[in-house]
Coordinates of C-alpha atoms and ligand atoms in Angstrom, one line a residue:
M1 CA -76.2 -93.9 -35.7
L2 CA -77.5 -93.3 -32.1
Q3 CA -76.2 -95.8 -29.6
T4 CA -79.0 -97.0 -27.3
G5 CA -77.2 -99.5 -25.1
I6 CA -79.8 -102.2 -25.7
P7 CA -78.4 -105.3 -27.2
W8 CA -81.0 -105.5 -30.0
S9 CA -79.5 -108.4 -32.0
A10 CA -79.4 -110.6 -28.9
L11 CA -82.9 -109.6 -27.9
L12 CA -84.3 -110.3 -31.3
E13 CA -82.6 -113.7 -31.4
R14 CA -84.1 -114.5 -27.9
T15 CA -87.5 -115.1 -29.4
G16 CA -86.1 -118.0 -31.4
R17 CA -88.1 -116.7 -34.4
T18 CA -86.2 -115.5 -37.4
P19 CA -88.3 -114.3 -40.3
W20 CA -88.1 -116.3 -43.5
R21 CA -86.0 -114.2 -45.9
S22 CA -87.5 -113.9 -49.4
A23 CA -84.9 -114.0 -52.1
I24 CA -87.3 -112.0 -54.2
R25 CA -87.3 -109.0 -51.9
D26 CA -83.5 -109.1 -51.8
L27 CA -83.4 -109.0 -55.6
L28 CA -85.6 -106.0 -55.9
S29 CA -82.7 -103.6 -55.4
V30 CA -81.0 -105.0 -58.5
T31 CA -84.2 -105.2 -60.6
E32 CA -84.9 -101.5 -59.9
R33 CA -81.9 -100.6 -62.0
P34 CA -83.4 -99.1 -65.2
D35 CA -80.9 -101.0 -67.4
V36 CA -82.0 -104.4 -66.0
I37 CA -84.9 -106.3 -67.7
S38 CA -86.5 -107.8 -64.7
L39 CA -88.4 -111.1 -65.3
A40 CA -88.2 -111.6 -61.5
G41 CA -91.1 -110.0 -59.8
G42 CA -94.7 -111.1 -60.0
L43 CA -95.9 -107.7 -61.1
P44 CA -98.9 -106.8 -63.2
A45 CA -98.3 -104.5 -66.2
P46 CA -98.5 -100.9 -64.7
E47 CA -99.6 -99.4 -68.0
L48 CA -102.8 -101.6 -67.8
F49 CA -104.0 -100.3 -64.5
P50 CA -107.4 -98.7 -65.0
V51 CA -106.2 -95.4 -63.7
A52 CA -109.0 -93.1 -64.9
G53 CA -111.7 -95.5 -63.6
L54 CA -110.0 -95.8 -60.2
R55 CA -109.4 -92.0 -60.0
A56 CA -113.1 -91.4 -60.5
A57 CA -114.0 -94.2 -58.1
F58 CA -111.9 -92.8 -55.3
A59 CA -113.3 -89.3 -56.0
A60 CA -116.8 -90.6 -55.9
A61 CA -116.2 -92.5 -52.6
L62 CA -114.9 -89.4 -51.0
R63 CA -117.6 -87.2 -52.4
D64 CA -120.6 -89.3 -51.6
D65 CA -119.6 -90.8 -48.2
A66 CA -116.5 -89.2 -46.9
A67 CA -117.3 -90.2 -43.3
G68 CA -117.7 -93.9 -44.3
A69 CA -114.6 -93.9 -46.4
L70 CA -112.4 -92.1 -43.8
Q71 CA -113.8 -93.5 -40.6
Y72 CA -112.8 -96.7 -38.8
G73 CA -114.8 -99.6 -40.2
P74 CA -115.9 -103.1 -39.4
T75 CA -113.2 -105.8 -39.1
P76 CA -114.7 -108.2 -41.6
G77 CA -114.9 -105.5 -44.3
L78 CA -117.4 -103.1 -45.8
R79 CA -120.7 -104.9 -46.4
P80 CA -121.0 -103.8 -50.1
L81 CA -117.6 -105.1 -50.9
R82 CA -118.2 -108.4 -49.1
E83 CA -121.5 -108.7 -51.1
L84 CA -119.6 -107.9 -54.3
V85 CA -116.9 -110.6 -53.6
A86 CA -119.6 -113.2 -52.7
A87 CA -121.5 -112.4 -56.0
R88 CA -118.3 -112.7 -58.1
L89 CA -117.4 -116.0 -56.5
D90 CA -120.9 -117.2 -56.9
W91 CA -120.7 -116.8 -60.7
R92 CA -117.6 -119.0 -60.5
G93 CA -119.5 -121.7 -58.7
I94 CA -118.4 -120.9 -55.2
R95 CA -121.6 -120.7 -53.3
C96 CA -121.3 -118.1 -50.5
E97 CA -122.8 -115.0 -49.1
A98 CA -121.4 -111.8 -47.7
G99 CA -121.3 -113.2 -44.2
D100 CA -118.8 -115.9 -45.4
V101 CA -116.3 -113.4 -46.7
L102 CA -113.6 -111.6 -44.8
I103 CA -111.9 -108.7 -46.6
T104 CA -108.1 -108.7 -45.9
T105 CA -105.2 -106.4 -46.5
G106 CA -104.1 -108.2 -49.7
S107 CA -104.4 -112.0 -49.8
Q108 CA -101.0 -112.1 -48.2
Q109 CA -102.7 -111.1 -44.9
A110 CA -105.2 -113.8 -45.4
L111 CA -102.4 -116.3 -45.6
D112 CA -100.9 -114.9 -42.4
L113 CA -104.2 -115.1 -40.6
V114 CA -104.9 -118.6 -41.8
G115 CA -101.5 -119.6 -40.5
R116 CA -102.3 -118.1 -37.1
A117 CA -105.6 -119.8 -36.9
L118 CA -104.7 -123.3 -38.1
A119 CA -101.0 -123.8 -37.5
G120 CA -98.8 -123.5 -34.4
T121 CA -95.3 -124.2 -33.2
G122 CA -93.8 -127.5 -34.4
M123 CA -96.9 -128.4 -36.5
R124 CA -96.4 -129.8 -39.9
V125 CA -97.7 -127.9 -42.9
L126 CA -97.9 -129.5 -46.3
V127 CA -96.9 -127.3 -49.2
E128 CA -96.4 -127.9 -52.9
S129 CA -92.8 -128.2 -54.0
P130 CA -92.2 -125.6 -55.4
S131 CA -94.6 -123.3 -53.6
Y132 CA -95.4 -119.5 -53.4
V133 CA -92.6 -118.0 -51.4
G134 CA -94.9 -115.5 -49.7
A135 CA -97.0 -118.3 -48.2
L136 CA -93.8 -120.0 -47.0
T137 CA -92.9 -116.7 -45.3
A138 CA -96.3 -116.2 -43.8
L139 CA -96.6 -119.8 -42.5
A140 CA -93.0 -119.9 -41.3
A141 CA -93.9 -117.2 -38.8
Q142 CA -95.9 -119.8 -36.9
D143 CA -92.7 -121.9 -36.4
V144 CA -94.1 -124.8 -38.4
S145 CA -92.1 -127.4 -40.2
F146 CA -92.8 -127.7 -43.9
V147 CA -93.4 -131.0 -45.6
S148 CA -92.9 -130.8 -49.4
C149 CA -95.3 -132.5 -51.7
P150 CA -94.2 -132.8 -55.4
I151 CA -96.1 -131.5 -58.3
D152 CA -95.9 -132.3 -62.0
Q153 CA -97.5 -130.9 -65.2
R154 CA -101.0 -131.8 -63.9
G155 CA -100.5 -130.2 -60.5
L156 CA -100.1 -131.7 -57.1
R157 CA -99.1 -135.4 -57.1
V158 CA -102.0 -136.8 -55.1
D159 CA -100.3 -140.2 -55.0
A160 CA -97.4 -138.6 -53.0
L161 CA -99.9 -136.7 -50.9
R162 CA -101.7 -139.8 -50.0
D163 CA -98.4 -141.6 -49.2
L164 CA -97.4 -138.7 -46.9
L165 CA -100.8 -138.8 -45.1
A166 CA -101.0 -142.5 -44.8
S167 CA -97.4 -143.0 -43.7
G168 CA -98.4 -142.0 -40.1
D169 CA -95.0 -140.2 -39.7
G170 CA -95.6 -137.5 -37.1
P171 CA -98.8 -135.9 -36.1
P172 CA -101.5 -135.1 -38.7
P173 CA -100.5 -132.0 -40.7
A174 CA -102.1 -128.7 -39.8
L175 CA -103.1 -127.9 -43.4
L176 CA -102.3 -128.3 -47.1
Y177 CA -101.5 -125.0 -48.8
S178 CA -102.0 -125.1 -52.6
V179 CA -102.2 -122.7 -55.5
P180 CA -104.2 -125.0 -57.8
T181 CA -104.6 -122.7 -60.8
F182 CA -101.7 -121.2 -62.8
Q183 CA -99.5 -121.8 -59.8
N184 CA -96.9 -119.4 -58.6
P185 CA -94.1 -120.2 -59.4
T186 CA -94.7 -122.9 -62.1
G187 CA -97.8 -121.8 -64.0
V188 CA -99.1 -125.3 -63.6
T189 CA -102.8 -126.0 -63.1
M190 CA -104.2 -128.9 -61.1
A191 CA -106.2 -131.2 -63.4
L192 CA -109.9 -131.8 -62.5
D193 CA -109.5 -135.5 -61.6
R194 CA -106.6 -134.5 -59.2
R195 CA -108.9 -131.8 -57.6
H196 CA -111.5 -134.5 -56.9
E197 CA -108.8 -136.8 -55.4
V198 CA -107.3 -134.0 -53.2
L199 CA -110.8 -133.3 -51.8
G200 CA -111.2 -137.1 -51.3
C201 CA -107.9 -137.2 -49.4
A202 CA -108.8 -134.1 -47.3
G203 CA -112.1 -135.7 -46.4
E204 CA -110.5 -139.1 -45.5
F205 CA -107.7 -137.7 -43.4
G206 CA -109.5 -134.6 -42.0
L207 CA -106.9 -132.4 -43.6
P208 CA -107.7 -128.6 -43.9
L209 CA -107.2 -127.4 -47.4
V210 CA -106.1 -123.8 -48.1
E211 CA -106.7 -122.9 -51.8
D212 CA -104.9 -119.7 -52.8
D213 CA -106.5 -118.5 -56.1
P214 CA -105.1 -115.1 -57.3
Y215 CA -104.7 -116.1 -61.0
S216 CA -107.6 -118.2 -62.2
E217 CA -109.3 -115.2 -63.9
L218 CA -106.2 -114.6 -66.0
R219 CA -106.8 -117.5 -68.4
Y220 CA -105.4 -117.1 -72.0
E221 CA -106.5 -120.5 -73.4
G222 CA -108.3 -123.7 -72.5
E223 CA -111.4 -124.4 -70.4
P224 CA -111.8 -123.0 -66.8
V225 CA -111.3 -125.6 -64.1
P226 CA -113.6 -125.2 -61.1
A227 CA -112.1 -124.1 -57.8
L228 CA -111.6 -126.7 -55.1
R229 CA -114.2 -124.9 -53.0
A230 CA -116.7 -125.1 -55.9
L231 CA -116.5 -128.9 -56.2
P232 CA -118.6 -131.5 -54.4
G233 CA -117.0 -132.0 -50.9
G234 CA -115.3 -128.5 -51.2
G235 CA -117.4 -126.8 -48.6
D236 CA -114.6 -126.9 -46.0
V237 CA -111.9 -125.5 -48.2
V238 CA -110.5 -122.1 -47.1
H239 CA -110.5 -120.1 -50.3
V240 CA -108.2 -117.1 -50.6
G241 CA -108.5 -114.5 -53.4
T242 CA -107.4 -111.0 -54.3
F243 CA -108.0 -107.9 -56.4
S244 CA -104.2 -107.5 -56.9
K245 CA -103.9 -109.3 -60.2
V246 CA -107.1 -108.2 -61.8
L247 CA -107.2 -104.6 -60.6
S248 CA -104.1 -103.4 -58.7
P249 CA -101.8 -104.8 -56.0
G250 CA -101.3 -101.3 -54.5
L251 CA -105.0 -101.3 -53.3
R252 CA -104.0 -104.1 -50.9
L253 CA -107.5 -105.8 -51.2
G254 CA -107.8 -109.5 -50.7
Y255 CA -110.4 -111.8 -49.2
V256 CA -111.0 -115.2 -47.7
V257 CA -114.0 -117.4 -47.7
A258 CA -114.0 -120.0 -45.0
P259 CA -116.3 -122.2 -42.8
R260 CA -117.8 -120.0 -40.1
P261 CA -115.8 -121.2 -37.1
V262 CA -112.6 -120.5 -39.1
L263 CA -113.8 -117.2 -40.3
D264 CA -114.7 -116.0 -36.8
R265 CA -111.2 -116.9 -35.7
L266 CA -109.6 -115.1 -38.6
V267 CA -111.7 -112.0 -37.8
L268 CA -110.3 -112.0 -34.2
F269 CA -106.7 -112.3 -35.4
K270 CA -107.3 -109.6 -37.9
Q271 CA -108.6 -107.3 -35.2
G272 CA -105.2 -107.7 -33.5
A273 CA -103.3 -107.2 -36.7
D274 CA -104.8 -104.0 -38.2
L275 CA -108.5 -103.6 -37.0
H276 CA -109.7 -103.5 -40.6
T277 CA -108.6 -103.1 -44.2
D278 CA -108.3 -99.6 -45.7
S279 CA -111.9 -98.3 -45.9
L280 CA -111.3 -95.8 -48.7
A281 CA -109.8 -98.5 -51.0
Q282 CA -112.8 -100.8 -50.2
A283 CA -115.3 -98.1 -50.9
A284 CA -113.5 -97.1 -54.1
V285 CA -113.4 -100.7 -55.5
V286 CA -117.2 -101.0 -54.8
R287 CA -117.7 -97.7 -56.8
F288 CA -115.3 -98.9 -59.5
C289 CA -117.2 -102.1 -60.0
R290 CA -120.5 -100.3 -60.1
E291 CA -119.4 -97.8 -62.8
N292 CA -117.1 -100.1 -64.8
D293 CA -117.2 -103.7 -66.1
L294 CA -114.5 -105.5 -64.2
D295 CA -114.9 -108.6 -66.3
A296 CA -114.3 -106.5 -69.5
H297 CA -111.2 -105.1 -67.9
V298 CA -110.0 -108.6 -67.1
R299 CA -110.6 -109.7 -70.7
G300 CA -108.4 -106.8 -71.8
L301 CA -105.7 -107.9 -69.4
C302 CA -105.9 -111.5 -70.7
A303 CA -105.5 -110.3 -74.3
A304 CA -102.4 -108.4 -73.5
Y305 CA -100.9 -111.0 -71.2
R306 CA -101.6 -113.8 -73.8
E307 CA -99.4 -111.9 -76.3
R308 CA -96.7 -111.6 -73.6
R309 CA -96.9 -115.2 -72.7
D310 CA -96.6 -116.2 -76.3
A311 CA -93.6 -113.9 -76.8
M312 CA -91.9 -115.6 -73.9
L313 CA -92.6 -119.1 -75.0
A314 CA -91.5 -118.3 -78.6
A315 CA -88.3 -116.7 -77.3
L316 CA -87.5 -119.7 -75.1
S317 CA -88.1 -122.1 -78.0
D318 CA -85.8 -120.0 -80.2
L319 CA -83.0 -119.2 -77.8
M320 CA -82.7 -121.8 -75.0
P321 CA -80.0 -124.4 -75.3
A322 CA -80.7 -128.1 -75.7
G323 CA -81.6 -129.8 -72.4
A324 CA -83.6 -126.8 -71.1
T325 CA -87.3 -127.4 -70.6
W326 CA -90.1 -125.1 -69.4
T327 CA -93.8 -125.1 -68.6
R328 CA -96.5 -123.8 -71.0
P329 CA -99.0 -122.1 -68.7
E330 CA -102.6 -121.5 -69.9
G331 CA -102.8 -118.4 -67.7
G332 CA -101.3 -116.6 -64.8
M333 CA -98.0 -114.8 -64.8
F334 CA -95.1 -117.3 -64.8
V335 CA -93.1 -119.8 -66.8
W336 CA -90.9 -122.2 -64.9
V337 CA -87.7 -123.2 -66.6
T338 CA -85.6 -126.3 -65.8
L339 CA -82.0 -125.8 -66.9
P340 CA -79.8 -128.3 -68.6
E341 CA -77.9 -130.8 -66.5
G342 CA -74.9 -129.2 -64.8
A343 CA -76.4 -125.7 -64.6
D344 CA -77.0 -123.9 -61.3
A345 CA -79.7 -121.1 -61.2
V346 CA -78.0 -119.1 -58.4
R347 CA -74.7 -119.0 -60.3
L348 CA -76.6 -118.2 -63.4
L349 CA -78.3 -115.2 -61.7
A350 CA -74.9 -113.6 -61.1
A351 CA -74.1 -114.0 -64.8
A352 CA -77.6 -112.8 -65.8
I353 CA -77.3 -109.6 -63.8
E354 CA -74.0 -108.9 -65.5
R355 CA -76.0 -109.2 -68.7
R356 CA -78.8 -107.0 -67.3
V357 CA -81.6 -109.5 -66.9
A358 CA -83.0 -110.8 -63.6
F359 CA -85.1 -113.8 -62.6
V360 CA -85.8 -115.7 -59.4
P361 CA -83.8 -118.9 -58.8
G362 CA -85.9 -122.0 -58.0
T363 CA -84.4 -122.5 -54.6
A364 CA -86.5 -119.5 -53.3
F365 CA -89.7 -121.5 -53.8
H366 CA -88.6 -124.8 -52.1
A367 CA -89.1 -125.2 -48.4
D368 CA -86.5 -128.0 -48.5
G369 CA -83.7 -126.1 -50.3
T370 CA -84.0 -128.0 -53.5
G371 CA -84.8 -126.5 -57.0
G372 CA -81.2 -125.4 -57.8
R373 CA -81.6 -126.2 -61.5
S374 CA -84.8 -124.3 -62.0
L375 CA -85.9 -120.6 -62.2
R376 CA -89.1 -118.6 -62.5
L377 CA -89.7 -116.1 -65.2
N378 CA -92.5 -113.5 -65.1
F379 CA -94.1 -112.5 -68.5
T380 CA -96.7 -109.9 -67.5
S381 CA -94.7 -106.9 -66.4
R382 CA -92.9 -106.1 -69.6
P383 CA -94.0 -105.7 -73.2
P384 CA -93.2 -108.5 -75.7
D385 CA -90.1 -106.9 -77.2
A386 CA -88.5 -106.5 -73.7
I387 CA -89.4 -110.1 -72.9
R388 CA -87.7 -111.3 -76.0
E389 CA -84.6 -109.2 -75.3
G390 CA -84.7 -110.5 -71.7
V391 CA -84.8 -114.1 -72.8
A392 CA -81.9 -113.4 -75.2
R393 CA -79.8 -112.0 -72.4
L394 CA -80.7 -115.0 -70.2
A395 CA -79.6 -117.4 -73.0
A396 CA -76.3 -115.5 -73.3
A397 CA -75.8 -115.7 -69.6
L398 CA -76.5 -119.4 -69.6
D399 CA -74.0 -119.8 -72.4
D400 CA -71.4 -118.0 -70.2
C401 CA -72.2 -120.5 -67.4
L402 CA -72.7 -123.9 -69.0
P403 CA -69.6 -126.0 -69.4
S404 CA -68.5 -125.8 -73.1
P405 CA -69.1 -129.1 -75.0
F406 CA -65.6 -128.6 -76.4
A407 CA -63.9 -128.1 -73.0
G408 CA -60.8 -130.2 -72.6
E409 CA -60.4 -130.7 -76.4
G410 CA -57.2 -129.8 -78.2
Ligands
PLP1 C1 -100.0 -117.3 -55.0 C2 -100.1 -115.9 -54.4 N1 -100.8 -115.7 -53.3 C3 -100.8 -114.5 -52.7 C4 -100.2 -113.4 -53.2 C5 -100.3 -112.1 -52.5 O1 -101.0 -111.2 -53.2 P1 -101.7 -109.9 -52.6 O2 -101.3 -109.8 -51.1 O3 -101.2 -108.8 -53.4 O4 -103.2 -110.2 -52.7 C6 -99.4 -113.6 -54.4 C7 -98.7 -112.5 -54.9 O5 -97.9 -112.5 -55.8 C8 -99.4 -114.9 -55.0 O6 -98.7 -115.1 -56.1

């Protein structure tokens, strides 16, 4: 390696800002081994990508308007894509127009921009406990301090939220970040009455709400629950969405709908970050949606993912030891497992990798370092037989780790 003479480590420390390290990224090197069944990542099934439709859409975008697709474009995004997003959201009860929509480079960028716009050094940010690790990473970049708010089977515990807000400890929080529908990592959905209560709290305490909604279209059973932004009093909610889970994450197309003063600020921060999102991908998705029925594609995904979810739930019922519990998500991509008393998910991971299966330990999703007895399993990226085999390997690894009930006898 070339020596430069510049003390890089010391210089990098000087900023006082150390990026949040995602346990999931660190895991990827292991999960890429072909002999490992990875239930770790949050990946869509690659064999379900609409490759032919996307190939045709990219070709058409280049054929019909190469200059538009290859040139610099407007920071808020291509007008036809903003219109398309506004129309899709409108069908779901979120009243907005193209001017309310900012196209982002994945919804991950939307979270980063929202953090820049609404949070700053030392400010308190309310997050669900557990929460999406990528949001913790994005928001931590603003040097915030996280305040964890518990969730249960019906989503965010609004009683705890209200206590936190009413306690008067510290300055008012910068925002509440929530994934209300098929949450990453638990799969839990916030019940309708809780959504009304959260909006009530936000109104009462002047709390900005950030609703991250990548999964709500992936529903396998039950009735849809309206987005926070679609409910009465939801007009101030910052709503973040993505094409990653319904089309392809490699496209890196997300979006945010926000009140105009917030949106204007996000546009300015985006200008500094990347000028605009990939024009070719934007143009291609517009073409794709004109020539194909995206809703029909999503219905196909739901049919396949329902089968995979059912395979995982059945395997867990058949194979997990007494004392383990897990969520039963009506959609999304994840099941959250709580291990029996005495088990530790990080230690279990080492044993699991020996047995060629991977998952993400619960600690990765907790801003406060708790969650050691829980883990996240993904059920969308592998077919049902691999899911069953993966859960069998996990159960065997757990058996290796748990103290034997007969230990100390004879
Ligand atoms: C809750 C949540 N938000 C945001 C993202 C980021 O998605 P993308 O940047 O691909 O749109 C993910 C990805 O897994 C997620 O689970």
